[in-house]
Short mmCIF file of C-alpha atoms in Angstrom, two decimals:
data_model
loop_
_atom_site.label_atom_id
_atom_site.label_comp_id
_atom_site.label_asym_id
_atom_site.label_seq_id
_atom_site.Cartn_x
_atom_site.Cartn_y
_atom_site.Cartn_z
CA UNK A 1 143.94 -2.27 91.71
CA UNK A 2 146.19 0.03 93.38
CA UNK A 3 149.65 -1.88 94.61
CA UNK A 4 148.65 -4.76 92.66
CA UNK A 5 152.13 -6.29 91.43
CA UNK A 6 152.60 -8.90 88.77
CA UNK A 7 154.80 -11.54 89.75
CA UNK A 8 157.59 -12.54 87.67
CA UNK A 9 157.64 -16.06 85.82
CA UNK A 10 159.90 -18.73 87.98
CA UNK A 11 163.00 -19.89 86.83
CA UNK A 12 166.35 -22.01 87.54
CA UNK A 13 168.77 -19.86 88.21
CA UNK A 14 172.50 -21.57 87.02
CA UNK A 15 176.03 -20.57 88.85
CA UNK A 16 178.71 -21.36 87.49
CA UNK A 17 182.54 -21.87 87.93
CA UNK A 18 185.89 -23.02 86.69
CA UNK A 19 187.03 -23.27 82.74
CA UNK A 20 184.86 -23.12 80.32
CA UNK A 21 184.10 -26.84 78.92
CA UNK A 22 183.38 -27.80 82.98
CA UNK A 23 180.56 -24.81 82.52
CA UNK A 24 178.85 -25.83 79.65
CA UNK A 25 178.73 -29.12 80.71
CA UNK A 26 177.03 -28.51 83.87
CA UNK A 27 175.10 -25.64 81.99
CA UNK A 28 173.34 -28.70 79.56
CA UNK A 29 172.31 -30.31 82.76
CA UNK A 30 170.84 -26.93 84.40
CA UNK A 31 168.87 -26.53 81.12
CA UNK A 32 167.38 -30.56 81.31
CA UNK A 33 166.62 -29.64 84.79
CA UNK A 34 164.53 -26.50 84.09
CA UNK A 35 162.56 -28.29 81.10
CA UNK A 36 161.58 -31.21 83.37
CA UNK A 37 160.68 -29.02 86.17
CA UNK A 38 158.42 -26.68 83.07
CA UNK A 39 160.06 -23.94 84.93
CA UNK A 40 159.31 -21.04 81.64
CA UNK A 41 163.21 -19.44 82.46
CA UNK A 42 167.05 -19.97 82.77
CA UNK A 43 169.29 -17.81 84.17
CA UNK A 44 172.78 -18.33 82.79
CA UNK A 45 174.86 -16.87 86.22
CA UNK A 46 178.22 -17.00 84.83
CA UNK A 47 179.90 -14.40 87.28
CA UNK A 48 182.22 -11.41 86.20
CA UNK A 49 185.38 -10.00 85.19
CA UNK A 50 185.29 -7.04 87.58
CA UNK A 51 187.75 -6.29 89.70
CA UNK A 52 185.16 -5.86 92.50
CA UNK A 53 183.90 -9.03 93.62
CA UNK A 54 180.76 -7.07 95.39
CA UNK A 55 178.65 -8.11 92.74
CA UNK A 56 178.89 -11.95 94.22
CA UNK A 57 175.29 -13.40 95.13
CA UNK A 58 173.83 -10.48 93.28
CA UNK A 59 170.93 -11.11 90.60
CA UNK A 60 171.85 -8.74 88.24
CA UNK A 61 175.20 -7.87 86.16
CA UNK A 62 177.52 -5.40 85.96
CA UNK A 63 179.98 -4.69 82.70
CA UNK A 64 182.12 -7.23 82.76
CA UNK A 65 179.79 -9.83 83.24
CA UNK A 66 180.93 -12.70 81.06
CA UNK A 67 177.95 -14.67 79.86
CA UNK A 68 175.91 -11.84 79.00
CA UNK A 69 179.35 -10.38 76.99
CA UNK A 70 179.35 -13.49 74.90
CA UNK A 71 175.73 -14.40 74.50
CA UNK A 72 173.62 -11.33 74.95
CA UNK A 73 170.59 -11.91 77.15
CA UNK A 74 171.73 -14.31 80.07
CA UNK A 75 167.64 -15.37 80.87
CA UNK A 76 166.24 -17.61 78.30
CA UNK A 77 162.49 -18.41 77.47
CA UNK A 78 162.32 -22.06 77.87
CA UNK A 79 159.50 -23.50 76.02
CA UNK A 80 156.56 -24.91 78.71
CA UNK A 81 152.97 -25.96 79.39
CA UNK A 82 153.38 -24.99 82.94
CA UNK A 83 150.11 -23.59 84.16
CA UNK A 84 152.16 -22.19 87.11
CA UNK A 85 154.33 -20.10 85.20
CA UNK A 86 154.16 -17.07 87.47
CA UNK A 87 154.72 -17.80 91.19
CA UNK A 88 158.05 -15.77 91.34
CA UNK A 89 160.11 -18.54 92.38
CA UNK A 90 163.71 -19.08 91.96
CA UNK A 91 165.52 -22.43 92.34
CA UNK A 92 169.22 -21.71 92.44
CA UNK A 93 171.97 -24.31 91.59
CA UNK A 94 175.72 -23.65 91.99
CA UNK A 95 177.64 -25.45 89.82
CA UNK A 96 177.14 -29.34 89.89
CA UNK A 97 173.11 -30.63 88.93
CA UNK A 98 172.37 -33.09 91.56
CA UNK A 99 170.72 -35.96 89.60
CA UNK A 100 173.16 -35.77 86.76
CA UNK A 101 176.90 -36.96 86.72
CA UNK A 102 179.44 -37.69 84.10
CA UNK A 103 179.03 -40.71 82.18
CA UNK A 104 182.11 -42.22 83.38
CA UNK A 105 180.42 -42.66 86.22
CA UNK A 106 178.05 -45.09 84.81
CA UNK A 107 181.52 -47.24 83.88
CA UNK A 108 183.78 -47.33 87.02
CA UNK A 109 180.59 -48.10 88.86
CA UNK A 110 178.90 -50.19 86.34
CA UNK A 111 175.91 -49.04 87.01
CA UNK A 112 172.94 -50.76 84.91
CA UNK A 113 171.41 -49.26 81.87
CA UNK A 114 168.26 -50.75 79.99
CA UNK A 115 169.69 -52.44 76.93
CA UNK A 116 167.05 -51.25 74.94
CA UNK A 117 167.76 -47.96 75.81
CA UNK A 118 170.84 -48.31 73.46
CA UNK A 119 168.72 -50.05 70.55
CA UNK A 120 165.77 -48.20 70.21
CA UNK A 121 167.58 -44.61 70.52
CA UNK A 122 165.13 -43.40 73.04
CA UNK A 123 166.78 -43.97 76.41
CA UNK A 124 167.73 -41.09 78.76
CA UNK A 125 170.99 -41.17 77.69
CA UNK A 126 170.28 -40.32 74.04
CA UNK A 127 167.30 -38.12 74.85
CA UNK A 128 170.18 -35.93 76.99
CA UNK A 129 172.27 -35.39 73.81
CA UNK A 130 169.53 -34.58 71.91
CA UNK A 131 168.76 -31.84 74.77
CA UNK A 132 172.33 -31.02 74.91
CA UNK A 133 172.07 -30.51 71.18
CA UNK A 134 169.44 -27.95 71.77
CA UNK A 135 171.26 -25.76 74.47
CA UNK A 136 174.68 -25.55 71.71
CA UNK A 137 172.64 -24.54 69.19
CA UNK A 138 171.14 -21.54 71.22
CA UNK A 139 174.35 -20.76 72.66
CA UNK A 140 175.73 -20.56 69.31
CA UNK A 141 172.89 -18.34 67.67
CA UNK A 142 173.31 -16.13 70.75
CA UNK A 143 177.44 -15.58 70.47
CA UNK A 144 178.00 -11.83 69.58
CA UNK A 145 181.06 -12.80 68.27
CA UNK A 146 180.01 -14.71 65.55
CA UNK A 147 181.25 -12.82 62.62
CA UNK A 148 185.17 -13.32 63.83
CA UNK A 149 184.63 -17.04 63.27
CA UNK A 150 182.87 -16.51 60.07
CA UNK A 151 185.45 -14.08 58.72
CA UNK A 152 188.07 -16.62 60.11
CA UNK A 153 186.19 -19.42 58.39
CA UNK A 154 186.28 -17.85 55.44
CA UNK A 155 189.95 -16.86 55.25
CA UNK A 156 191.08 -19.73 55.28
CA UNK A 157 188.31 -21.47 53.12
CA UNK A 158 186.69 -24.16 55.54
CA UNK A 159 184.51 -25.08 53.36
CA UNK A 160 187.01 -26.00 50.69
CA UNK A 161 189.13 -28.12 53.05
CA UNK A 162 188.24 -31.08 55.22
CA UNK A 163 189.31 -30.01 58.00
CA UNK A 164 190.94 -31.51 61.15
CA UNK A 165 190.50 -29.72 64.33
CA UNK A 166 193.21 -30.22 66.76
CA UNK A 167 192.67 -29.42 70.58
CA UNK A 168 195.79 -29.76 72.70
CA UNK A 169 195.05 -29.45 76.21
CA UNK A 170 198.69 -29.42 77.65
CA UNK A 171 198.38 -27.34 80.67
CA UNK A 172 200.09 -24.85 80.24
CA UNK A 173 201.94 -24.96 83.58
CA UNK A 174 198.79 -25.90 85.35
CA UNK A 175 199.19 -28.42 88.23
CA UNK A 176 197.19 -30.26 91.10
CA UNK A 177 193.73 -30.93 89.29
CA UNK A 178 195.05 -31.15 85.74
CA UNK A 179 197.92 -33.64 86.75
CA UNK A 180 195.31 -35.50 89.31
CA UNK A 181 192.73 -36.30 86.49
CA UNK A 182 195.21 -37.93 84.43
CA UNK A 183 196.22 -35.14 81.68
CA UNK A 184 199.37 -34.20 82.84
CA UNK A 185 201.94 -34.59 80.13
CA UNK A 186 204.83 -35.97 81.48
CA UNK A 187 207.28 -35.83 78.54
CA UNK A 188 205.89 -32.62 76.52
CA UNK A 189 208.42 -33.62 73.38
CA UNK A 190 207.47 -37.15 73.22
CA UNK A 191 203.52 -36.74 73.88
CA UNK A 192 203.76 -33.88 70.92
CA UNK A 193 205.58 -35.90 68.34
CA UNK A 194 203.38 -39.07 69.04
CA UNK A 195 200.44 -37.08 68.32
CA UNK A 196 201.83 -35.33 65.34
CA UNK A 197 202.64 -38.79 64.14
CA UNK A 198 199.10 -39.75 64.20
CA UNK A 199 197.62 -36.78 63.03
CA UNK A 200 199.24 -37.37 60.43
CA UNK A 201 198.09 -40.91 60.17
CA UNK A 202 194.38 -40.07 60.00
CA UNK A 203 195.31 -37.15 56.85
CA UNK A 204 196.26 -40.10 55.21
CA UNK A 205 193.06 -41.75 55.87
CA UNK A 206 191.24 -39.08 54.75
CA UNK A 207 193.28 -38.57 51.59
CA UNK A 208 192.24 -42.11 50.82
CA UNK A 209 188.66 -41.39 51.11
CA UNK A 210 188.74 -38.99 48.61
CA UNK A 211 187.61 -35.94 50.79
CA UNK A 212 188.42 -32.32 50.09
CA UNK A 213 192.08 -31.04 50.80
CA UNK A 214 192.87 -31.39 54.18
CA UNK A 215 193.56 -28.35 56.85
CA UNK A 216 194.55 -28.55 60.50
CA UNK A 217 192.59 -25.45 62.69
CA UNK A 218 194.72 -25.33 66.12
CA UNK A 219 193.45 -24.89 69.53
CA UNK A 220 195.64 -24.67 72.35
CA UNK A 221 196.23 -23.46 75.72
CA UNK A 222 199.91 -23.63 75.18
CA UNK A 223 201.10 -21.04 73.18
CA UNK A 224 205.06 -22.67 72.39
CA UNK A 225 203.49 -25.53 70.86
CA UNK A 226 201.41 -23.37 67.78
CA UNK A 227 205.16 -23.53 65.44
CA UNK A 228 205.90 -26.83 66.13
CA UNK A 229 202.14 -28.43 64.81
CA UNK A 230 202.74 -25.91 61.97
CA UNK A 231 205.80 -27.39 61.47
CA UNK A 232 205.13 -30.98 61.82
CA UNK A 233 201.99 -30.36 59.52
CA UNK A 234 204.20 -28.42 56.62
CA UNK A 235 206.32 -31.17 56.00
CA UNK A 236 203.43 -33.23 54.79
CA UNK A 237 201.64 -30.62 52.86
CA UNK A 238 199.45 -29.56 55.02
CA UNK A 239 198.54 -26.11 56.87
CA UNK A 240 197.94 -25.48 60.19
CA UNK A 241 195.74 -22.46 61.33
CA UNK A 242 194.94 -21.09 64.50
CA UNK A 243 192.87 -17.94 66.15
CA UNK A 244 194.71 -14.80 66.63
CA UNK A 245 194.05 -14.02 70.20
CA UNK A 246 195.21 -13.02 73.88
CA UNK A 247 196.95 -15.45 75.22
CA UNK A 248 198.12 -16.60 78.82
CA UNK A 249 202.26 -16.67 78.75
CA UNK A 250 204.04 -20.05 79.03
CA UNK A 251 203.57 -21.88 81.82
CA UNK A 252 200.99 -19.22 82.71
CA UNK A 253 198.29 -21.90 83.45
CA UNK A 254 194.81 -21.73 82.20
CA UNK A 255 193.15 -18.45 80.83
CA UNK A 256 190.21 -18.16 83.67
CA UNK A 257 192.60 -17.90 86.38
CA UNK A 258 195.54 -15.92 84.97
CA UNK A 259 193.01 -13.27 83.72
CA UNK A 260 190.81 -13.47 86.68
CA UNK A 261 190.60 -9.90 87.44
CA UNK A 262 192.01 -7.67 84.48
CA UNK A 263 188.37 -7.20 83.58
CA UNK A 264 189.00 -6.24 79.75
CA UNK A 265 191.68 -9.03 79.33
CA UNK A 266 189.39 -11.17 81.01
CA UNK A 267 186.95 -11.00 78.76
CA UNK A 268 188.91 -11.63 75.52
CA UNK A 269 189.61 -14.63 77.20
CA UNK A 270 186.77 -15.94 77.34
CA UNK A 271 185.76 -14.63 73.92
CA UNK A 272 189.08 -16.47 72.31
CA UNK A 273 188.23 -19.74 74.38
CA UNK A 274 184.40 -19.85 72.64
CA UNK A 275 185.38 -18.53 69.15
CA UNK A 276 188.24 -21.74 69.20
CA UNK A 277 185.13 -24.22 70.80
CA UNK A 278 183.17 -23.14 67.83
CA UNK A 279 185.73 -23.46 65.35
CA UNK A 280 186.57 -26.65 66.49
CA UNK A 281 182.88 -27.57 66.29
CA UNK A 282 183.24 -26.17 62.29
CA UNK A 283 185.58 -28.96 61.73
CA UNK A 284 185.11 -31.93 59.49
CA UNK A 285 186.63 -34.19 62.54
CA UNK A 286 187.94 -33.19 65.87
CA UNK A 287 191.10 -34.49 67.15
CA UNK A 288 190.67 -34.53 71.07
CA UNK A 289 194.52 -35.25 72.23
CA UNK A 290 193.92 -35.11 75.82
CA UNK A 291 190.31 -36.52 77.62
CA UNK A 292 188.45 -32.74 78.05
CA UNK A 293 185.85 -31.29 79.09
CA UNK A 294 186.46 -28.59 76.56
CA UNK A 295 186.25 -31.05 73.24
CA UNK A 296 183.44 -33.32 74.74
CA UNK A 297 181.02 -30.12 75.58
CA UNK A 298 180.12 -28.47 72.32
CA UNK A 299 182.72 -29.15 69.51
CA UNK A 300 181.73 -33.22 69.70
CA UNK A 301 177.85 -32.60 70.17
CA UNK A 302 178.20 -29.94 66.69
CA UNK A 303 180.54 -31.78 64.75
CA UNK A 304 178.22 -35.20 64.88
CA UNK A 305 175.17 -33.06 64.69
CA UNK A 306 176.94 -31.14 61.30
CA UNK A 307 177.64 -34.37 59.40
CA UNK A 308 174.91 -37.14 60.85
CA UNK A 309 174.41 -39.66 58.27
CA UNK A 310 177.73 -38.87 56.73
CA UNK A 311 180.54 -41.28 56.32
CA UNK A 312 183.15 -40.76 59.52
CA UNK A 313 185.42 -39.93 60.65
CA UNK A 314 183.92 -36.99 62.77
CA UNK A 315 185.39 -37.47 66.06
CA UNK A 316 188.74 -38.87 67.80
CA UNK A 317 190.25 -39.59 71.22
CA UNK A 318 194.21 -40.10 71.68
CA UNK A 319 195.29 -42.29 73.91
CA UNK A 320 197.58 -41.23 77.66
CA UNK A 321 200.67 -41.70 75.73
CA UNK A 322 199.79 -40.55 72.39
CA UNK A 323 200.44 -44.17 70.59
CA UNK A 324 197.01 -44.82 69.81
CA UNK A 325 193.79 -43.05 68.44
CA UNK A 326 190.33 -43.75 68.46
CA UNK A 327 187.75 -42.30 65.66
CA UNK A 328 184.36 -42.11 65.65
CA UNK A 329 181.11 -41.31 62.88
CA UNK A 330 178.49 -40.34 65.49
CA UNK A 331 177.21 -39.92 68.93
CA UNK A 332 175.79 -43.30 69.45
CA UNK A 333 179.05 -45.37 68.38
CA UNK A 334 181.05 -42.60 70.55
CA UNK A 335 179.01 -43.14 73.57
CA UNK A 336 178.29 -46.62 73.43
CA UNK A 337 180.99 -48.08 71.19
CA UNK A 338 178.95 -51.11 69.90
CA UNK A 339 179.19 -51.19 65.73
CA UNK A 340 182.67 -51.38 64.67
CA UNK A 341 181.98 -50.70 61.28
CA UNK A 342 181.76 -46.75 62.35
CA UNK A 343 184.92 -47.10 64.04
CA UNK A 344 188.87 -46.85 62.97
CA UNK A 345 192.15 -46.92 64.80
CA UNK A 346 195.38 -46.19 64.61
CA UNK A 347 198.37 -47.15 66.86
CA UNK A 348 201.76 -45.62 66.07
CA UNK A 349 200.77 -43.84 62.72
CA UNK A 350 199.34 -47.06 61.58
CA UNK A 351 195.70 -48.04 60.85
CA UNK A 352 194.50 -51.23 62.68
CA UNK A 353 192.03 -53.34 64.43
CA UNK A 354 194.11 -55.49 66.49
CA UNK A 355 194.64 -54.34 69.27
CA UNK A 356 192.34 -52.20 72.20
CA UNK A 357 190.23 -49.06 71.96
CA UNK A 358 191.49 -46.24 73.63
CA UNK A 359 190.43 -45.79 76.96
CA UNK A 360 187.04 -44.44 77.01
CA UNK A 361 186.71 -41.49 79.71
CA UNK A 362 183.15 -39.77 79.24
CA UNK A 363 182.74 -36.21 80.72
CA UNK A 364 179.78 -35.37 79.34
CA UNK A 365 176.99 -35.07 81.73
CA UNK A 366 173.59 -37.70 81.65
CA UNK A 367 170.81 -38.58 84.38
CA UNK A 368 171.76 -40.57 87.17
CA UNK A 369 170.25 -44.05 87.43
CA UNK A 370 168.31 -42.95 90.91
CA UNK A 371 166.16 -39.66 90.94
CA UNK A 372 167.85 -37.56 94.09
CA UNK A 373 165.79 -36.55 97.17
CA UNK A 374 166.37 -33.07 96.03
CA UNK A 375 164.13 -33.76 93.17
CA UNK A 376 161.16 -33.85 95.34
CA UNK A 377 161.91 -31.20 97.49
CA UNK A 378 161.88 -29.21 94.72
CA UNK A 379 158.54 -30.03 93.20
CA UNK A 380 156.98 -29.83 96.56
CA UNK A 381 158.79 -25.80 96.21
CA UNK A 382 157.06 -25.07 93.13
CA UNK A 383 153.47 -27.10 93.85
CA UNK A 384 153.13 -25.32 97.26
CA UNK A 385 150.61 -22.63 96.55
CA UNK A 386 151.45 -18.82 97.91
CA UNK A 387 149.68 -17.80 100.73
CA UNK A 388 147.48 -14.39 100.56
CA UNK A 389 149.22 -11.42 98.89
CA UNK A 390 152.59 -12.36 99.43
CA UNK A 391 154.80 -11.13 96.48
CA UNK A 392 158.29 -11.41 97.74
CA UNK A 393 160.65 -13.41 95.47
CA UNK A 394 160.84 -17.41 97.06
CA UNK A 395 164.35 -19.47 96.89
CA UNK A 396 164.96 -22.14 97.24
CA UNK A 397 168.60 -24.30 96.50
CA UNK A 398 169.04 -27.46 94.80
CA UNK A 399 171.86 -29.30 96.50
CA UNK A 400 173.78 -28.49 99.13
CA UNK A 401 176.69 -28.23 97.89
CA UNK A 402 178.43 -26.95 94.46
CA UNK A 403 180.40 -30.16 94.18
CA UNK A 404 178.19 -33.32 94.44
CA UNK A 405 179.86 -35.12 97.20
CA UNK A 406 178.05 -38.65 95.64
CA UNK A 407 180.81 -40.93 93.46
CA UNK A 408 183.26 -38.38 94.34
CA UNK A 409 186.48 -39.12 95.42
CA UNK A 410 186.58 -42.55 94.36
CA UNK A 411 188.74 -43.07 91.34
CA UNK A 412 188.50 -46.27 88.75
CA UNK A 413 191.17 -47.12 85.94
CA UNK A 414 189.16 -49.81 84.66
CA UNK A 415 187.05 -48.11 81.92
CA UNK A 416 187.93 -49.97 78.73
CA UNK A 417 184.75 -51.60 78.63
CA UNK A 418 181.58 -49.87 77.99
CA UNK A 419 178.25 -49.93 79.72
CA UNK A 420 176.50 -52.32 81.77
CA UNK A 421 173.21 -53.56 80.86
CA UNK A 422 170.53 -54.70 82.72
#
């Protein structure tokens, strides 16, 4: 039939912004989203490096686009037994998922969660990092830069070492948001040598398990503070690694900003911060010193998924002030902190169970308790049938805005406790 046009399959169409651990955790919503809505497609819009911000709002990239420079193909086939796969429609989200928030949200605002949710391992909580699982594990079979990490990997003999990966999110120089969520690092000296102190702690804990020798892999934003881990680390026989890579000077602030628009640099940057996520995720346990989006996207949901069923520790939290730390086995004591037997602290270099568990602050991303109005809207965008030969593309935008204005702005300290249950 002359003219006739096939329209393309519809899909969710993701932009992002900001560092890299505040995309992917958004991204593993975006992905939920598209399976529930059977859209067959996800668009991964993870903006540029180029100098010339023209290509803004466009559907295409140019070559410095940054997620198709780390992952190859930025559309992915989602499985789906859609029978309205083709309808050339395009639901576009920018940045935050309505219907999904941090789970810290469910804590300052107790909001109520099935109990059985928790027992039977089935609950939407769960069921999201088993999704989340899923998006890592593409991400990672995508990355073109997987051979660095190997060769890395193998240099310095992973799999002969237990090893403990370190992420120290000290700023760098970076102010307002950084010092507003509660990561600023008031005394830089003290905060370092408290953690080194219990770094050191949990070696000790692993030396008394028996496990392999141990190895500390480094990942910083802070460049000063590389020789004084190695340091610390050397004078307890152990060795501290980290990724050769371009870094941001001292006091710099983060990489996505201070390499915003040198294109080539730009991208190394980003290719540095994923090949250090991934290592990190190589680990035996991860050592998050500061509460991050960056250690809480995919190093926690690969280093539990690595060892499930082995004997922990796999994952820890440090406390504000660096006195206290908080290990883990798996996902299900991390999140919901209810069998003490796969749990061990230490306060001041010493293990314990006397005294609090460090406050819990949980970034990663899970279903609200109330389905949003956009969620309907949107169905009714897909279900609505295409009238005559139309074959222009249709959009339509979830959420009006990039940040979801509900919950935000209001703060809570009180997050010691876990969940409510209903």
């Amino acid at each position: 039939m002359d003219g006739f046009q096939v329209l393309p399959p519809n899909r969710l169409v993701h932009v992002t912004r900001f560092g890299l651990g505040h995309r992917l955790i958004r991204a593993t919503s975006a992905y939920h989203l598209a399976k529930i809505l059977a859209l067959p497609r996800l668009k991964n819009q993870w903006g540029s490096c180029s100098k010339d911000t023209n290509w803004r709002g466009k559907d295409g990239n140019d070559a410095y686009s940054i997620f198709p420079y780390l992952f190859g193909n930025d559309v992915w086939i989602l499985p789906t037994e859609s029978s309205i796969k083709r309808q050339g429609k395009r639901v576009i989200v920018r940045n935050d998922v309505y219907g999904y928030i941090p789970g810290q949200i469910y804590k300052n605002f107790e909001l109520p969660i099935d109990k059985s949710n928790e027992i039977s391992g089935n609950g939407p909580l769960v069921l999201k990092l088993m999704s989340d699982s899923e998006f890592y594990s593409q991400l990672v079979d995508n990355y073109r830069f997987q051979a660095e990490v190997l060769e890395f990997m193998e240099k310095h003999k992973f799999r002969e070492h237990e090893v403990v990966g370190l992420h120290i999110r000290a700023g760098n120089g970076e102010k307002t948001h950084f010092e507003w969520s509660g990561r600023g690092i008031t005394d830089e000296e003290a905060f370092i040598s408290d953690s080194i102190h219990l770094v050191e702690a949990l070696v000790e804990k692993l030396r008394s398990l028996q496990r392999k020798k141990p190895l500390v892999f480094l990942a910083t934003d802070t460049q000063r503070l590389i020789p004084v881990i190695q340091n610390a680390m050397k004078n307890i026989g152990v060795e501290t690694v980290h990724l050769e890579q371009i870094r941001v000077e001292d006091n710099g602030g983060v990489t996505f900003q201070a390499f915003a628009s040198k294109e080539d640099d730009c991208l190394k940057g980003w290719q540095a911060m994923f090949s250090d996520m991934l290592l990190l995720g190589n680990a035996d346990v991860v050592v998050a010193a500061r509460h991050s989006s960056f250690t809480q996207s995919l190093p926690l949901s690969r280093v539990f998924d690595r060892h499930r069923g082995e004997e922990g520790p796999h994952f820890c939290e440090v406390s504000s002030d660096a006195t206290t730390m908080t290990c883990f086995e798996d996902k299900k004591t991390w999140l919901f902190r209810q069998d003490e037997n796969k749990i061990f602290q230490i306060e001041n270099g010493n293990q314990t169970k006397s005294f609090p568990q460090v406050t819990h602050r949980v970034l990663v991303s899970f279903p609200d308790v109330e389905t949003p109005n956009e969620m309907d809207t949107v169905i009714e965008f897909l279900q609505k049938p295409r009238i005559g030969n139309d074959t222009d593309i249709l959009m339509h935008t979830y959420g009006k805005k990039g940040f979801n204005p509900k919950y935000r702005g209001q703060k809570s300290e009180k997050s010691m406790w876990t969940f409510a249950y209903s």
